[in-house]
CSV table of C-alpha atoms in Angstrom, one decimal:
chain,number,residue,atom,x,y,z
A,1,UNK,CA,-36.5,184.7,115.3
A,2,UNK,CA,-32.7,185.4,115.6
A,3,UNK,CA,-32.8,186.9,112.1
A,4,UNK,CA,-35.7,189.2,113.0
A,5,UNK,CA,-33.9,190.4,116.1
A,6,UNK,CA,-30.8,191.3,114.1
A,7,UNK,CA,-32.8,193.4,111.6
A,8,UNK,CA,-34.5,195.2,114.5
A,9,UNK,CA,-31.1,196.1,116.1
A,10,UNK,CA,-29.7,197.3,112.7
A,11,UNK,CA,-32.7,199.5,112.2
A,12,UNK,CA,-32.4,201.1,115.7
A,13,UNK,CA,-28.7,201.6,115.0
A,14,UNK,CA,-29.4,203.5,111.8
A,15,UNK,CA,-32.0,205.7,113.4
A,16,UNK,CA,-29.8,206.5,116.3
A,17,UNK,CA,-26.9,207.4,113.9
A,18,UNK,CA,-29.2,209.8,112.0
A,19,UNK,CA,-30.2,211.6,115.2
A,20,UNK,CA,-26.6,212.0,116.4
A,21,UNK,CA,-25.0,215.4,115.6
A,22,UNK,CA,-21.6,215.3,113.9
A,23,UNK,CA,-18.6,216.5,115.9
A,24,UNK,CA,-15.5,218.0,114.4
A,25,UNK,CA,-12.1,218.5,116.1
A,26,UNK,CA,-9.6,220.2,113.8
A,27,UNK,CA,-5.9,220.8,113.9
A,28,UNK,CA,-4.1,224.2,113.9
A,29,UNK,CA,-2.3,224.8,110.6
A,30,UNK,CA,1.1,226.4,110.2
A,31,UNK,CA,1.7,229.8,108.5
A,32,UNK,CA,0.8,229.7,104.8
A,33,UNK,CA,-1.9,227.0,105.3
A,34,UNK,CA,-5.5,227.1,106.4
A,35,UNK,CA,-7.9,224.4,107.6
A,36,UNK,CA,-10.2,222.8,105.1
A,37,UNK,CA,-13.3,221.7,107.1
A,38,UNK,CA,-14.6,219.6,104.2
A,39,UNK,CA,-11.4,217.7,103.4
A,40,UNK,CA,-10.5,217.8,107.1
A,41,UNK,CA,-6.9,218.8,106.4
A,42,UNK,CA,-4.6,221.8,106.0
A,43,UNK,CA,-4.4,223.3,102.5
A,44,UNK,CA,-2.1,225.9,101.0
A,45,UNK,CA,-3.1,229.5,100.9
A,46,UNK,CA,-2.8,231.2,97.5
A,47,UNK,CA,-1.3,234.5,98.6
A,48,UNK,CA,-1.0,235.7,95.0
A,49,UNK,CA,-4.8,235.6,94.8
A,50,UNK,CA,-5.7,237.2,98.1
A,51,UNK,CA,-2.8,239.6,98.8
A,52,UNK,CA,-3.2,242.8,96.8
A,53,UNK,CA,0.0,243.8,94.9
A,54,UNK,CA,2.0,241.0,96.6
A,55,UNK,CA,5.0,241.7,94.4
A,56,UNK,CA,6.4,245.1,93.4
A,57,UNK,CA,8.9,246.5,91.0
A,58,UNK,CA,7.4,244.7,88.0
A,59,UNK,CA,7.8,241.2,89.5
A,60,UNK,CA,5.3,238.5,89.1
A,61,UNK,CA,3.8,236.5,91.9
A,62,UNK,CA,4.1,232.7,91.9
A,63,UNK,CA,2.3,230.7,94.6
A,64,UNK,CA,4.4,228.2,96.5
A,65,UNK,CA,3.7,225.7,99.3
A,66,UNK,CA,3.3,227.7,102.5
A,67,UNK,CA,4.1,231.0,100.8
A,68,UNK,CA,4.8,232.7,97.5
A,69,UNK,CA,7.7,233.8,95.3
A,70,UNK,CA,8.4,237.1,93.5
A,71,UNK,CA,10.2,236.4,90.3
A,72,UNK,CA,11.0,238.4,87.2
A,73,UNK,CA,8.4,238.4,84.5
A,74,UNK,CA,10.9,236.7,82.2
A,75,UNK,CA,11.5,233.8,84.5
A,76,UNK,CA,10.4,230.3,83.3
A,77,UNK,CA,8.6,228.0,85.7
A,78,UNK,CA,8.8,224.3,85.2
A,79,UNK,CA,6.0,222.2,86.8
A,80,UNK,CA,6.3,218.5,87.4
A,81,UNK,CA,4.0,216.0,85.8
A,82,UNK,CA,2.1,215.1,89.0
A,83,UNK,CA,-1.6,215.4,88.4
A,84,UNK,CA,-3.5,217.6,90.8
A,85,UNK,CA,-5.9,216.0,93.1
A,86,UNK,CA,-9.5,216.6,91.9
A,87,UNK,CA,-12.6,216.6,94.0
A,88,UNK,CA,-15.2,214.0,93.2
A,89,UNK,CA,-18.6,215.5,92.6
A,90,UNK,CA,-21.3,214.5,94.9
A,91,UNK,CA,-23.4,213.3,92.0
A,92,UNK,CA,-21.1,210.3,91.5
A,93,UNK,CA,-22.5,208.7,94.6
A,94,UNK,CA,-21.2,206.6,97.3
A,95,UNK,CA,-19.7,204.1,94.8
A,96,UNK,CA,-17.1,206.6,93.8
A,97,UNK,CA,-16.5,207.7,97.3
A,98,UNK,CA,-15.8,204.1,98.3
A,99,UNK,CA,-13.0,203.9,95.8
A,100,UNK,CA,-11.2,207.1,97.0
A,101,UNK,CA,-8.4,206.7,99.4
A,102,UNK,CA,-6.1,209.4,100.8
A,103,UNK,CA,-3.0,209.5,102.9
A,104,UNK,CA,-1.4,212.8,104.2
A,105,UNK,CA,1.5,213.4,106.5
A,106,UNK,CA,2.7,216.7,108.1
A,107,UNK,CA,5.3,215.3,110.5
A,108,UNK,CA,4.8,214.7,114.2
A,109,UNK,CA,2.3,217.6,114.6
A,110,UNK,CA,0.4,217.0,111.4
A,111,UNK,CA,-2.3,214.6,110.3
A,112,UNK,CA,-1.9,211.1,109.0
A,113,UNK,CA,-5.3,209.9,107.8
A,114,UNK,CA,-6.4,206.8,105.9
A,115,UNK,CA,-9.9,205.8,104.9
A,116,UNK,CA,-12.5,206.4,102.2
A,117,UNK,CA,-14.2,209.8,101.7
A,118,UNK,CA,-15.9,211.8,99.0
A,119,UNK,CA,-16.9,215.4,99.1
A,120,UNK,CA,-19.3,217.5,97.0
A,121,UNK,CA,-20.1,221.2,96.6
A,122,UNK,CA,-23.6,222.3,97.4
A,123,UNK,CA,-25.3,225.7,96.9
A,124,UNK,CA,-24.3,228.4,99.4
A,125,UNK,CA,-20.6,227.8,99.2
A,126,UNK,CA,-20.4,225.2,102.0
A,127,UNK,CA,-19.4,221.6,101.8
A,128,UNK,CA,-21.2,218.4,103.0
A,129,UNK,CA,-19.9,214.8,103.3
A,130,UNK,CA,-21.7,212.6,100.9
A,131,UNK,CA,-20.6,209.2,102.2
A,132,UNK,CA,-20.0,207.6,105.5
A,133,UNK,CA,-16.3,207.6,106.5
A,134,UNK,CA,-14.2,206.8,109.5
A,135,UNK,CA,-10.9,208.7,109.7
A,136,UNK,CA,-8.1,208.1,112.2
A,137,UNK,CA,-5.5,210.8,112.8
A,138,UNK,CA,-1.9,210.9,114.1
A,139,UNK,CA,-0.7,211.0,117.6
A,140,UNK,CA,-1.7,214.5,118.6
A,141,UNK,CA,-5.1,215.0,117.1
A,142,UNK,CA,-8.1,213.1,115.8
A,143,UNK,CA,-11.2,213.7,113.7
A,144,UNK,CA,-14.4,211.8,114.1
A,145,UNK,CA,-17.3,212.5,111.6
A,146,UNK,CA,-20.6,210.7,111.3
A,147,UNK,CA,-22.7,211.6,108.3
A,148,UNK,CA,-26.0,210.3,107.0
A,149,UNK,CA,-25.8,207.1,105.1
A,150,UNK,CA,-27.6,208.6,102.0
A,151,UNK,CA,-25.0,210.5,99.9
A,152,UNK,CA,-27.7,212.2,97.8
A,153,UNK,CA,-29.6,213.6,100.7
A,154,UNK,CA,-28.7,216.9,102.4
A,155,UNK,CA,-30.1,217.3,105.9
A,156,UNK,CA,-32.4,220.3,106.0
A,157,UNK,CA,-34.1,219.5,109.2
A,158,UNK,CA,-33.2,222.3,111.6
A,159,UNK,CA,-33.1,219.9,114.5
A,160,UNK,CA,-30.2,218.1,112.8
A,161,UNK,CA,-27.5,220.8,113.1
A,162,UNK,CA,-23.8,220.4,112.3
A,163,UNK,CA,-20.9,221.8,114.3
A,164,UNK,CA,-18.6,224.1,112.2
A,165,UNK,CA,-15.0,225.0,112.8
A,166,UNK,CA,-13.9,228.3,114.1
A,167,UNK,CA,-14.3,230.9,111.3
A,168,UNK,CA,-17.2,229.1,109.7
A,169,UNK,CA,-21.0,229.2,110.4
A,170,UNK,CA,-23.9,227.1,109.4
A,171,UNK,CA,-25.8,228.3,106.3
A,172,UNK,CA,-29.5,228.0,105.5
A,173,UNK,CA,-28.6,224.8,103.7
A,174,UNK,CA,-27.2,223.4,106.9
A,175,UNK,CA,-23.6,223.5,105.6
A,176,UNK,CA,-20.5,225.2,107.0
A,177,UNK,CA,-19.6,228.4,105.1
A,178,UNK,CA,-16.8,230.9,105.7
A,179,UNK,CA,-17.5,234.0,107.9
A,180,UNK,CA,-16.3,237.2,106.3
A,181,UNK,CA,-14.9,238.9,109.4
A,182,UNK,CA,-13.9,242.0,107.4
A,183,UNK,CA,-17.5,242.6,106.3
A,184,UNK,CA,-19.0,241.7,109.6
A,185,UNK,CA,-16.6,244.0,111.5
A,186,UNK,CA,-15.5,241.3,113.9
A,187,UNK,CA,-11.8,241.7,113.0
A,188,UNK,CA,-9.3,243.4,115.2
A,189,UNK,CA,-7.2,245.2,112.5
A,190,UNK,CA,-5.9,248.6,113.3
A,191,UNK,CA,-7.3,251.7,111.7
A,192,UNK,CA,-4.2,252.0,109.5
A,193,UNK,CA,-4.5,248.4,108.4
A,194,UNK,CA,-6.6,246.6,105.7
A,195,UNK,CA,-8.6,243.5,106.6
A,196,UNK,CA,-8.2,240.6,104.2
A,197,UNK,CA,-10.7,237.8,104.5
A,198,UNK,CA,-9.3,234.3,104.5
A,199,UNK,CA,-11.1,230.9,104.5
A,200,UNK,CA,-12.0,230.4,108.1
A,201,UNK,CA,-10.0,233.5,109.3
A,202,UNK,CA,-8.8,236.9,108.3
A,203,UNK,CA,-5.5,238.8,108.0
A,204,UNK,CA,-4.4,242.4,108.8
A,205,UNK,CA,-2.2,243.9,106.2
A,206,UNK,CA,-0.9,247.4,105.5
A,207,UNK,CA,-2.4,249.2,102.5
A,208,UNK,CA,-0.5,249.3,99.2
A,209,UNK,CA,2.4,251.6,99.5
A,210,UNK,CA,2.9,251.0,103.3
A,211,UNK,CA,4.9,248.4,105.1
A,212,UNK,CA,4.5,247.0,108.7
A,213,UNK,CA,7.1,248.3,111.2
A,214,UNK,CA,6.4,247.0,114.6
A,215,UNK,CA,2.6,247.4,115.1
A,216,UNK,CA,2.3,250.4,112.8
A,217,UNK,CA,2.1,250.8,109.0
A,218,UNK,CA,4.6,253.3,107.7
A,219,UNK,CA,4.8,254.8,104.2
A,220,UNK,CA,7.2,253.1,101.8
A,221,UNK,CA,9.4,255.6,100.0
A,222,UNK,CA,9.3,254.2,96.5
A,223,UNK,CA,11.8,256.8,95.4
A,224,UNK,CA,14.6,255.0,97.3
A,225,UNK,CA,14.0,251.8,95.4
A,226,UNK,CA,15.1,252.3,91.8
A,227,UNK,CA,14.3,252.3,89.1
A,228,UNK,CA,10.8,253.6,89.4
A,229,UNK,CA,11.2,256.9,87.6
A,230,UNK,CA,13.4,257.9,84.6
A,231,UNK,CA,14.5,261.2,86.0
A,232,UNK,CA,12.8,262.5,89.2
A,233,UNK,CA,10.6,260.7,91.7
A,234,UNK,CA,8.2,262.3,94.2
A,235,UNK,CA,7.1,260.2,97.1
A,236,UNK,CA,3.5,260.6,98.4
A,237,UNK,CA,1.7,258.8,101.3
A,238,UNK,CA,1.2,255.3,100.1
A,239,UNK,CA,2.3,256.0,96.5
A,240,UNK,CA,4.6,258.1,94.3
A,241,UNK,CA,4.7,259.9,91.0
A,242,UNK,CA,7.4,260.7,88.4
A,243,UNK,CA,8.5,264.1,87.2
A,244,UNK,CA,10.8,265.2,84.4
A,245,UNK,CA,13.5,267.8,84.3
A,246,UNK,CA,12.9,271.1,82.5
A,247,UNK,CA,12.8,270.4,78.8
A,248,UNK,CA,11.3,267.0,79.2
A,249,UNK,CA,7.8,265.6,79.6
A,250,UNK,CA,6.3,262.3,80.8
A,251,UNK,CA,5.6,259.7,78.2
A,252,UNK,CA,2.3,257.8,78.2
A,253,UNK,CA,3.7,255.2,80.6
A,254,UNK,CA,4.1,258.0,83.3
A,255,UNK,CA,7.7,256.8,83.8
A,256,UNK,CA,9.8,257.7,80.9
A,257,UNK,CA,10.8,261.2,80.1
A,258,UNK,CA,11.0,262.3,76.5
A,259,UNK,CA,12.5,265.5,75.1
A,260,UNK,CA,10.3,268.5,74.3
A,261,UNK,CA,10.9,270.1,70.9
A,262,UNK,CA,10.5,273.7,72.0
A,263,UNK,CA,11.0,274.9,68.4
A,264,UNK,CA,7.8,273.2,67.4
A,265,UNK,CA,5.8,273.5,70.7
A,266,UNK,CA,6.5,277.1,71.6
A,267,UNK,CA,9.1,278.8,69.5
A,268,UNK,CA,10.4,281.8,71.5
A,269,UNK,CA,13.3,282.6,69.2
A,270,UNK,CA,13.1,285.8,67.2
A,271,UNK,CA,14.8,284.4,64.2
A,272,UNK,CA,16.3,280.8,64.2
A,273,UNK,CA,15.6,278.0,66.7
A,274,UNK,CA,17.5,274.8,67.2
A,275,UNK,CA,16.2,272.1,69.4
A,276,UNK,CA,18.7,270.3,71.7
A,277,UNK,CA,18.2,267.5,74.3
A,278,UNK,CA,16.3,269.0,77.2
A,279,UNK,CA,16.5,272.6,75.9
A,280,UNK,CA,16.9,274.8,72.8
A,281,UNK,CA,19.1,277.5,71.5
A,282,UNK,CA,18.4,280.6,69.5
A,283,UNK,CA,20.6,281.9,66.7
A,284,UNK,CA,20.4,285.1,64.6
A,285,UNK,CA,20.7,285.7,60.9
A,286,UNK,CA,23.9,287.3,59.5
A,287,UNK,CA,24.3,290.8,60.6
A,288,UNK,CA,22.5,290.3,64.0
A,289,UNK,CA,23.5,289.1,67.4
A,290,UNK,CA,21.7,287.6,70.4
A,291,UNK,CA,20.5,290.0,73.0
A,292,UNK,CA,21.0,289.5,76.7
A,293,UNK,CA,17.8,287.4,77.0
A,294,UNK,CA,19.2,284.9,74.5
A,295,UNK,CA,15.9,285.0,72.6
A,296,UNK,CA,15.8,288.2,70.6
A,297,UNK,CA,18.2,289.5,68.0
A,298,UNK,CA,19.9,292.9,67.8
A,299,UNK,CA,21.4,294.5,64.7
A,300,UNK,CA,25.2,294.5,64.6
A,301,UNK,CA,26.7,297.9,63.8
A,302,UNK,CA,29.4,296.7,61.6
A,303,UNK,CA,30.7,300.2,61.1
A,304,UNK,CA,31.7,300.4,64.7
A,305,UNK,CA,33.5,297.0,64.7
A,306,UNK,CA,36.1,298.1,62.2
A,307,UNK,CA,37.3,301.3,60.5
A,308,UNK,CA,38.6,299.3,57.5
A,309,UNK,CA,35.4,298.0,56.2
A,310,UNK,CA,34.9,300.8,53.7
A,311,UNK,CA,37.5,302.9,51.9
A,312,UNK,CA,35.6,306.1,52.5
A,313,UNK,CA,32.4,305.9,54.6
A,314,UNK,CA,30.5,303.0,56.2
A,315,UNK,CA,26.7,303.2,56.5
A,316,UNK,CA,25.0,300.7,58.9
A,317,UNK,CA,21.7,299.1,57.8
A,318,UNK,CA,19.4,296.5,59.5
A,319,UNK,CA,21.4,293.3,59.3
A,320,UNK,CA,24.0,294.6,57.0
A,321,UNK,CA,26.1,297.7,56.0
A,322,UNK,CA,27.0,299.5,52.9
A,323,UNK,CA,29.9,301.7,51.7
A,324,UNK,CA,29.6,305.2,50.3
A,325,UNK,CA,32.1,307.2,48.3
A,326,UNK,CA,32.4,311.0,48.0
A,327,UNK,CA,31.3,313.0,45.0
A,328,UNK,CA,33.4,312.3,42.0
A,329,UNK,CA,33.9,308.6,43.1
A,330,UNK,CA,31.9,305.4,42.7
A,331,UNK,CA,31.8,302.2,44.7
A,332,UNK,CA,33.6,299.2,43.2
A,333,UNK,CA,33.6,295.7,44.7
A,334,UNK,CA,31.3,296.9,47.5
A,335,UNK,CA,34.0,298.7,49.5
A,336,UNK,CA,36.5,300.5,47.3
A,337,UNK,CA,36.1,304.0,45.8
A,338,UNK,CA,37.1,304.6,42.2
A,339,UNK,CA,37.5,308.0,40.5
A,340,UNK,CA,34.8,308.9,38.0
A,341,UNK,CA,36.2,310.2,34.7
A,342,UNK,CA,33.8,313.1,34.2
A,343,UNK,CA,35.5,314.0,31.0
A,344,UNK,CA,34.1,310.7,29.5
A,345,UNK,CA,30.7,310.8,31.2
A,346,UNK,CA,29.6,314.4,31.8
A,347,UNK,CA,32.0,316.7,29.9
A,348,UNK,CA,30.9,320.3,30.6
A,349,UNK,CA,33.8,322.1,29.0
A,350,UNK,CA,33.4,324.5,26.0
A,351,UNK,CA,34.6,323.7,22.5
A,352,UNK,CA,37.7,325.9,23.0
A,353,UNK,CA,38.5,324.1,26.2
A,354,UNK,CA,40.0,320.8,27.0
A,355,UNK,CA,38.7,318.6,29.8
A,356,UNK,CA,41.3,317.3,32.3
A,357,UNK,CA,40.2,314.6,34.8
A,358,UNK,CA,41.8,314.3,38.2
A,359,UNK,CA,41.1,312.3,41.3
A,360,UNK,CA,37.6,313.4,42.5
A,361,UNK,CA,36.8,315.9,39.7
A,362,UNK,CA,37.8,317.6,36.5
A,363,UNK,CA,39.1,320.9,35.1
A,364,UNK,CA,38.6,322.7,31.9
A,365,UNK,CA,41.8,324.3,30.4
A,366,UNK,CA,42.1,326.4,27.2
A,367,UNK,CA,43.0,324.4,24.1
A,368,UNK,CA,45.4,327.1,23.1
A,369,UNK,CA,47.3,328.1,26.2
A,370,UNK,CA,49.8,330.2,24.2
A,371,UNK,CA,50.1,333.8,25.0
A,372,UNK,CA,51.8,336.6,22.9
A,373,UNK,CA,54.5,336.4,21.6
A,374,UNK,CA,54.2,332.5,21.7
A,375,UNK,CA,52.5,330.7,18.9
A,376,UNK,CA,50.8,327.3,19.1
A,377,UNK,CA,52.7,324.9,16.9
A,378,UNK,CA,51.3,321.6,18.2
A,379,UNK,CA,49.0,320.4,20.9
A,380,UNK,CA,50.0,322.2,24.2
A,381,UNK,CA,53.3,323.5,22.7
A,382,UNK,CA,54.0,327.1,22.3
A,383,UNK,CA,57.1,328.5,20.5
A,384,UNK,CA,58.4,332.0,20.4
A,385,UNK,CA,59.6,332.9,16.8
A,386,UNK,CA,63.3,333.8,16.4
A,387,UNK,CA,62.3,336.7,14.2
A,388,UNK,CA,60.6,338.3,17.1
A,389,UNK,CA,63.0,340.4,19.2
A,390,UNK,CA,61.1,339.7,22.3
A,391,UNK,CA,61.9,336.0,22.1
A,392,UNK,CA,65.7,336.6,22.7
A,393,UNK,CA,65.2,337.0,26.5
A,394,UNK,CA,62.6,334.4,27.1
A,395,UNK,CA,62.4,330.6,26.8
A,396,UNK,CA,62.3,329.4,23.2
A,397,UNK,CA,59.3,327.1,23.9
A,398,UNK,CA,56.7,326.3,26.6
A,399,UNK,CA,55.1,322.9,26.8
A,400,UNK,CA,51.9,322.6,28.9
A,401,UNK,CA,51.4,319.3,30.8
A,402,UNK,CA,48.8,318.2,33.4
A,403,UNK,CA,48.9,315.5,36.1
A,404,UNK,CA,46.9,314.4,39.1
A,405,UNK,CA,48.1,312.9,42.3
A,406,UNK,CA,46.3,311.6,45.4
A,407,UNK,CA,46.2,313.5,48.6
A,408,UNK,CA,48.7,312.7,51.3
A,409,UNK,CA,50.9,310.7,49.0
A,410,UNK,CA,53.9,309.1,50.7
A,411,UNK,CA,57.2,310.9,50.2
A,412,UNK,CA,59.8,311.0,48.8
A,413,UNK,CA,58.1,310.0,45.6
A,414,UNK,CA,59.1,310.3,41.9
A,415,UNK,CA,56.1,311.9,40.2
A,416,UNK,CA,57.2,313.3,36.8
A,417,UNK,CA,60.1,312.9,34.3
A,418,UNK,CA,61.3,315.6,31.9
A,419,UNK,CA,63.3,314.8,28.9
A,420,UNK,CA,64.8,316.9,26.0
A,421,UNK,CA,63.1,316.4,22.6
A,422,UNK,CA,65.9,317.8,20.6
A,423,UNK,CA,69.5,316.9,21.2
A,424,UNK,CA,72.3,319.1,19.9
A,425,UNK,CA,75.9,318.0,19.5
A,426,UNK,CA,78.5,319.4,21.8
A,427,UNK,CA,76.0,320.8,24.2
A,428,UNK,CA,75.4,320.6,27.9
A,429,UNK,CA,71.8,320.4,29.4
A,430,UNK,CA,71.0,321.5,32.9
A,431,UNK,CA,67.6,321.2,34.7
A,432,UNK,CA,66.1,323.4,37.4
A,433,UNK,CA,62.7,324.3,38.9
A,434,UNK,CA,62.2,327.8,37.7
A,435,UNK,CA,59.0,328.7,39.6
A,436,UNK,CA,56.2,327.1,41.7
A,437,UNK,CA,58.4,325.6,44.4
A,438,UNK,CA,58.4,328.5,46.9
A,439,UNK,CA,57.6,326.1,49.9
A,440,UNK,CA,60.1,323.5,48.7
A,441,UNK,CA,57.6,320.7,48.0
A,442,UNK,CA,59.5,319.5,45.0
A,443,UNK,CA,63.0,318.6,44.0
A,444,UNK,CA,64.4,318.1,40.5
A,445,UNK,CA,67.0,315.3,40.1
A,446,UNK,CA,68.9,315.0,36.9
A,447,UNK,CA,69.0,311.4,35.8
A,448,UNK,CA,70.9,311.8,32.5
A,449,UNK,CA,72.4,314.5,30.2
A,450,UNK,CA,69.0,314.9,28.6
A,451,UNK,CA,66.5,314.0,31.3
A,452,UNK,CA,65.5,314.8,34.9
A,453,UNK,CA,63.0,313.5,37.5
A,454,UNK,CA,60.7,315.6,39.6
A,455,UNK,CA,60.5,314.3,43.1
A,456,UNK,CA,57.8,315.1,45.7
A,457,UNK,CA,59.5,315.7,49.0
A,458,UNK,CA,56.6,317.0,51.1
A,459,UNK,CA,53.2,315.4,51.5
A,460,UNK,CA,50.5,317.4,49.8
A,461,UNK,CA,46.8,317.6,50.9
A,462,UNK,CA,44.1,318.4,48.5
A,463,UNK,CA,42.1,319.6,46.8
A,464,UNK,CA,44.8,322.0,45.5
A,465,UNK,CA,46.5,323.0,42.3
A,466,UNK,CA,50.2,323.5,41.8
A,467,UNK,CA,51.8,325.1,38.7
A,468,UNK,CA,55.5,324.2,38.5
A,469,UNK,CA,57.8,325.5,35.7
A,470,UNK,CA,60.6,323.0,34.9
A,471,UNK,CA,63.4,324.6,32.8
A,472,UNK,CA,66.0,322.9,30.7
A,473,UNK,CA,69.0,325.2,29.8
A,474,UNK,CA,71.1,324.1,26.8
A,475,UNK,CA,74.7,325.6,26.3
A,476,UNK,CA,77.3,324.6,23.8
A,477,UNK,CA,80.7,323.5,24.9
A,478,UNK,CA,82.4,326.8,24.0
A,479,UNK,CA,79.7,328.9,25.6
A,480,UNK,CA,78.7,330.8,22.5
A,481,UNK,CA,75.2,329.3,22.3
A,482,UNK,CA,72.5,329.3,25.0
A,483,UNK,CA,68.8,328.4,24.8
A,484,UNK,CA,66.1,327.3,27.2
A,485,UNK,CA,62.7,325.6,27.1
A,486,UNK,CA,60.1,325.3,29.8
A,487,UNK,CA,57.7,322.5,30.7
A,488,UNK,CA,54.8,324.1,32.6
A,489,UNK,CA,53.4,321.3,34.8
A,490,UNK,CA,50.0,321.7,36.4
A,491,UNK,CA,49.7,319.3,39.4
A,492,UNK,CA,46.2,318.8,40.8
A,493,UNK,CA,46.1,317.2,44.3
A,494,UNK,CA,42.9,315.2,44.8
A,495,UNK,CA,40.8,315.7,48.0
A,496,UNK,CA,41.3,312.1,49.2
A,497,UNK,CA,44.0,309.5,49.4
A,498,UNK,CA,42.3,307.3,46.9
């Protein structure tokens, strides 16, 4: 009888426990943590997962208890050997739950709980306790949960409802699931803020490229935080972009600036192009110079730059120049004029004439210059016979000589030497200019008893011909013998000084 009464009371107690709705009282978590209604404790928020672009400037985000760290990508993170706590699947049953024990402490305002519990994940994203547990909390708060005794059975009877924490709602599977306030529009974020859904709550953050200042989101000037751009940074609302100086272009990473080879891309030089860092320069071929636009080339008139390039005449040509010589001359070594000996190339004299070349031309003279009463005895030498009475008052002999000098020759200058060919004993020789020196261009200086030097004392300009008679008078010591001979010198002054 007593045994039957005990079984009846136990049955009533079980039925009553199934009809009673579970009640949850949860604690408030500090910043960086959120309440886990299944585990009935505060858990860390992974900001690196939910906060968009948590770290800037190429840093990597590392989650930390109650917050996160921004570290360089090269930083090494050493993790201790403590094994993470794993959830026990619901399928393991109440036997596994009975063997699980947990103790947590958060200080005077936290939770200190001991007992046995097991949790499992069910479809819909919610959680349901799969074993009966009794949990006692610290001084400030407490949690009391009563669940069905069958760990495999999920209550689906609508009359058996559960009470969810703030930020959660009951699903169709009768479990507590997170409310997405951002999607539902139940958040209170400002128009310039972005809503971020959290488990059981939400957060208001500024969009990427903005930072919170007071209650407003203001643009972050990334250009003041180096080193975003290689050369030039342009800030835009919520973002930025990089620019390059003239002569450079952005690389594929949109950050680095690389030099543009203008000589390959768009050669604007008329002749030669040389690429330099950030620009280019043009150069011209020899004989040209850069114009004022520094791109085109203009011919250099070398003939204007100097009057000494050519001996006679300078002729400008595209990119160069050439020298010319007057008639009777030819160009040698590109700039100098040299007389052409027409007597060797184009002799136009008759057979009874002799060709005499001079600077810039030639003359034809008779092969026999002797006139009566003179007789030709040798080349260019005429002698008057002693038997002829006419020869007593005239020079005994006349010798014909020819010479050529350049125009504007410097003075004084020795130009011709006369010398006796026959020397008589006990005689005295004197020399004088007999004719052809009316303007005093010449002077005859005796250099020895038998020779004299013709000196040019005035500068002569050609073309012009001078015939000068140089006489040598021979007298014996007692004055009983006197004779003379003449050297008829034809001087041809060329038209030029070369």
